CSV table of C-alpha atoms and ligand atoms in Angstrom, one decimal:
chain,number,residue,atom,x,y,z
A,1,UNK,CA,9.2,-20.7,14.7
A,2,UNK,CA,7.7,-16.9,14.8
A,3,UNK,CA,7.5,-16.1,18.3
A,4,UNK,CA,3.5,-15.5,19.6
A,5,UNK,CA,4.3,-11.4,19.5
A,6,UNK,CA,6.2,-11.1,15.9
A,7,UNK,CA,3.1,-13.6,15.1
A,8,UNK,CA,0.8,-11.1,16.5
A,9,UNK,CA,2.3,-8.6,14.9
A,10,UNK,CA,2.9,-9.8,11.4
A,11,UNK,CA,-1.2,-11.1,11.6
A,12,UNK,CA,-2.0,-7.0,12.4
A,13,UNK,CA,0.1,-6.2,9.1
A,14,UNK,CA,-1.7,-8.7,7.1
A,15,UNK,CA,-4.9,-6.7,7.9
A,16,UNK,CA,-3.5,-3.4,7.4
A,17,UNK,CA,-2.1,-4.2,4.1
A,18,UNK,CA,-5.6,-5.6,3.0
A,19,UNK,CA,-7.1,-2.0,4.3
A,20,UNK,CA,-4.6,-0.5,2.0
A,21,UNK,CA,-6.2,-2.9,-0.9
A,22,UNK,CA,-9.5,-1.8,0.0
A,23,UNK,CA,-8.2,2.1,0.6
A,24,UNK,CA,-7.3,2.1,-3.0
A,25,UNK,CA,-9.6,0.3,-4.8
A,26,UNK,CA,-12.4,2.9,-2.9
A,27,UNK,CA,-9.9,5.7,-4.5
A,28,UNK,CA,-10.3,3.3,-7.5
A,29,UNK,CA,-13.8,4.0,-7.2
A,30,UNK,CA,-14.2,7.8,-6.4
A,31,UNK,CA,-11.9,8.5,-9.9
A,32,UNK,CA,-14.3,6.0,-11.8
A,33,UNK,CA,-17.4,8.5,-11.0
A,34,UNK,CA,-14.9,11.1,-11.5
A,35,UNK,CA,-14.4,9.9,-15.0
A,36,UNK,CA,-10.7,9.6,-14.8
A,37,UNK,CA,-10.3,6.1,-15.9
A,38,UNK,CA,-6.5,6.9,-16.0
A,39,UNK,CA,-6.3,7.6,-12.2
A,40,UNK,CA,-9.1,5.1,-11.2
A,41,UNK,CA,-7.1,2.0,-13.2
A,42,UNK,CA,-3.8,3.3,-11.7
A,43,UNK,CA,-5.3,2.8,-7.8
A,44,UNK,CA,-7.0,-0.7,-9.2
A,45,UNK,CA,-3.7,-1.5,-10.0
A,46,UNK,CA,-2.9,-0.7,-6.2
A,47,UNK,CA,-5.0,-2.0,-4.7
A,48,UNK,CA,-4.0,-5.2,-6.5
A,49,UNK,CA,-0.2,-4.8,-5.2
A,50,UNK,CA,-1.5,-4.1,-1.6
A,51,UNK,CA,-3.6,-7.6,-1.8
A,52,UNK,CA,0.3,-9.1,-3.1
A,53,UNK,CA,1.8,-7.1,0.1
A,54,UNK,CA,-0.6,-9.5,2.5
A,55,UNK,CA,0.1,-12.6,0.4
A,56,UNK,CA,3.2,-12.4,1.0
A,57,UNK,CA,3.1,-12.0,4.9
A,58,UNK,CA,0.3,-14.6,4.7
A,59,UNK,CA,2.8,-16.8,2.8
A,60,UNK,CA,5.5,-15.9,5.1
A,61,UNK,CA,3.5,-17.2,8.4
A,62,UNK,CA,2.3,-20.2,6.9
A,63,UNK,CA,6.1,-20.9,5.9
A,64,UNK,CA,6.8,-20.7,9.4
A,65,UNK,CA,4.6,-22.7,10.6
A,66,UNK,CA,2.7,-19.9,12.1
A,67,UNK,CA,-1.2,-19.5,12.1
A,68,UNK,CA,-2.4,-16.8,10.0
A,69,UNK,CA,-5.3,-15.0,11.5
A,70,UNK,CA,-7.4,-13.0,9.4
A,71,UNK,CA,-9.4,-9.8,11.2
A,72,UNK,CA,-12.2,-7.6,10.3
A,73,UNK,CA,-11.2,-5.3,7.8
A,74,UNK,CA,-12.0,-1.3,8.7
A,75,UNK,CA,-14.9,0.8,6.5
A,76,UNK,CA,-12.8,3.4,4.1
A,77,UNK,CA,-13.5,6.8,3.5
A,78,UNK,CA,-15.5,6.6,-0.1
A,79,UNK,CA,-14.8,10.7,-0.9
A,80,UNK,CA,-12.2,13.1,-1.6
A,81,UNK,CA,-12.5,16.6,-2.3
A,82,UNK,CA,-10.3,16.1,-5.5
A,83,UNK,CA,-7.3,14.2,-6.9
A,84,UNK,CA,-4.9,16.1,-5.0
A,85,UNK,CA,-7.0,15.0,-1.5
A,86,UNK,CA,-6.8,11.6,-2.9
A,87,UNK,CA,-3.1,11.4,-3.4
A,88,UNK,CA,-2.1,13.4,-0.3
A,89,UNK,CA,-4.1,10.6,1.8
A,90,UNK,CA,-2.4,8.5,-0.1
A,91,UNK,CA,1.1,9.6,0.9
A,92,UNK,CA,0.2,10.2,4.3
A,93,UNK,CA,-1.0,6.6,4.2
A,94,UNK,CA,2.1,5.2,3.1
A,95,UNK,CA,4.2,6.8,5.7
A,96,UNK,CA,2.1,5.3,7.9
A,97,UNK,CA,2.8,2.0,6.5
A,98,UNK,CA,6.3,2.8,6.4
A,99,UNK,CA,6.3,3.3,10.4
A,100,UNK,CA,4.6,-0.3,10.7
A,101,UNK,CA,7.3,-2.3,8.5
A,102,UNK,CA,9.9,-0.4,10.2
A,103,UNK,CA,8.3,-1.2,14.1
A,104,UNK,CA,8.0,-5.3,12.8
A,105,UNK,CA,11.5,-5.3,11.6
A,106,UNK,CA,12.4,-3.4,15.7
A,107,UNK,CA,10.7,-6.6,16.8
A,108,UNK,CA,12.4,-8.6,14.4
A,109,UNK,CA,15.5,-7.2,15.6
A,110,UNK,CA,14.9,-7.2,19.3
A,111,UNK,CA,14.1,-10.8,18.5
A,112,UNK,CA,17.5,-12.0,17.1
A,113,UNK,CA,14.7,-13.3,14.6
A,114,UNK,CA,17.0,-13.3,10.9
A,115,UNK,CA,14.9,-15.1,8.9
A,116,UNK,CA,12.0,-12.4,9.7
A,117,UNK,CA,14.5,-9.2,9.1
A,118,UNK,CA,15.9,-11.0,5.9
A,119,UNK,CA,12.3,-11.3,4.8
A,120,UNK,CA,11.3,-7.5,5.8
A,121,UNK,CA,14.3,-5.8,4.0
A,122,UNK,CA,11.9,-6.0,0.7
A,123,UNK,CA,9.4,-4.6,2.0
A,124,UNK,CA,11.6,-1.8,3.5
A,125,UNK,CA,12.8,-0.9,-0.1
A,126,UNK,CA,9.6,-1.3,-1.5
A,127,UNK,CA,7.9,1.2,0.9
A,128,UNK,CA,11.2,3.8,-0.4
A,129,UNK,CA,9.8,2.8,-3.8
A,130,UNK,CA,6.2,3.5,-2.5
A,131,UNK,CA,6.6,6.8,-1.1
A,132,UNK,CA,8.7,8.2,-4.2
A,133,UNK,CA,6.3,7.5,-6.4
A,134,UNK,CA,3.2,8.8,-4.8
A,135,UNK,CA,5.9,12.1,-4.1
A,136,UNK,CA,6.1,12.2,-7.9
A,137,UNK,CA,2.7,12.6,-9.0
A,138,UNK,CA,1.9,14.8,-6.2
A,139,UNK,CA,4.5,17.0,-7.5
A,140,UNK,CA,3.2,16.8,-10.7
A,141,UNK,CA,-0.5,17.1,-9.4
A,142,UNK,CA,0.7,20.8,-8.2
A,143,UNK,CA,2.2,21.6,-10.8
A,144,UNK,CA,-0.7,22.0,-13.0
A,145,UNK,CA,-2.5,22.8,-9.8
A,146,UNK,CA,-4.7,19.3,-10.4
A,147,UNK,CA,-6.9,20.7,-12.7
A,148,UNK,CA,-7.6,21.7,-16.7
A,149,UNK,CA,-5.9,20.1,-19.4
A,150,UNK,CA,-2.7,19.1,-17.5
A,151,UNK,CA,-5.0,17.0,-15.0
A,152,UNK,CA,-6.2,15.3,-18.1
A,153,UNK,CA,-2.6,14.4,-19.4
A,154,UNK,CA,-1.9,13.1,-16.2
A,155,UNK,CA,-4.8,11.1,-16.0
A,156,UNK,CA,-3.7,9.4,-19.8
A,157,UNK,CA,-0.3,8.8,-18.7
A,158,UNK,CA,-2.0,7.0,-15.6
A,159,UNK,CA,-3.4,4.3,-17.3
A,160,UNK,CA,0.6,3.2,-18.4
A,161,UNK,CA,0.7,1.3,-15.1
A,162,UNK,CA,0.1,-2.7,-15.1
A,163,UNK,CA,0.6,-4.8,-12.7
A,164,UNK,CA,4.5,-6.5,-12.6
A,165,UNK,CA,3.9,-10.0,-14.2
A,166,UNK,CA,6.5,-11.4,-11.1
A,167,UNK,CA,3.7,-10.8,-8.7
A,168,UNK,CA,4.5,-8.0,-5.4
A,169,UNK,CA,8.7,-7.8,-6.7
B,1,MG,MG1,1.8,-2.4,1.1
């Protein structure tokens, strides 16, 4: 059984991973009126993993026989100067996100709660994963100062992105 405050805290995660869903697919939507499908398809995709992200805390309550709790989801910003605004919200989101797992797996720990810090170390890796990737194509964003012909090679090689057919792994 979750106690009431790693319940409490796990149900605040499920709601800031479906803000990250809705953060994205609004990025999703600011590159479509951009007209880079390539970026706009790679946040879709996203947003798609961050709705996977609260599955699988939602899964992981209901598993132990917890009581899932769903909360009002915040308005997103809906514009961005430019691609390089875009992604470096997007970083600075994701170490935000990082900070969260890392504070439920503190509770986990201070908890003596296994089964919760067994189920966290994925999501501890993935936010690693996370943060990398977002570090790569700002990098690559400033290298062709995210504009001109080598914003629109990025944007091509943005559309290689699908979503893994295993689900979130
Ligand atoms: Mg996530």
């Amino acid at each position: 059984m979750l106690s009431e405050k790693m319940q409490k805290a796990i149900n605040d995660q499920i709601n800031a991973e479906m803000w990250s869903s809705y953060l994205y697919l609004s990025m999703s939507a600011y590159f479509e009126n951009e007209g880079l499908t390539g970026f706009a398809s790679w946040m879709r995709v996203q947003a798609e993993e961050e709705n996977m992200h609260a599955m699988k805390f939602f899964d992981y309550v209901n598993g132990r026989s917890g009581r899932v709790k769903l909360q009002p989801i915040a308005e997103v910003q809906t514009e961005w100067k430019d691609t390089l605004d875009a992604f470096k919200d997007t970083l600075e989101h994701e170490q935000k996100v990082t900070g969260m797992i890392n504070n439920l797996m503190s509770i986990a720990i201070d908890e003596k709660d296994f089964a919760t810090q067994s189920f966290l170390k994925w999501f501890i890796d993935e936010q690693v994963e996370e943060e990398a990737t977002v570090n790569e194509i700002l990098d690559q964003l400033n290298l062709v100062n995210a504009s001109g012909h080598g914003l629109f090679m990025i944007d091509k090689d943005m559309k290689g992105r699908s979503l893994p057919a295993s689900g979130a792994e």
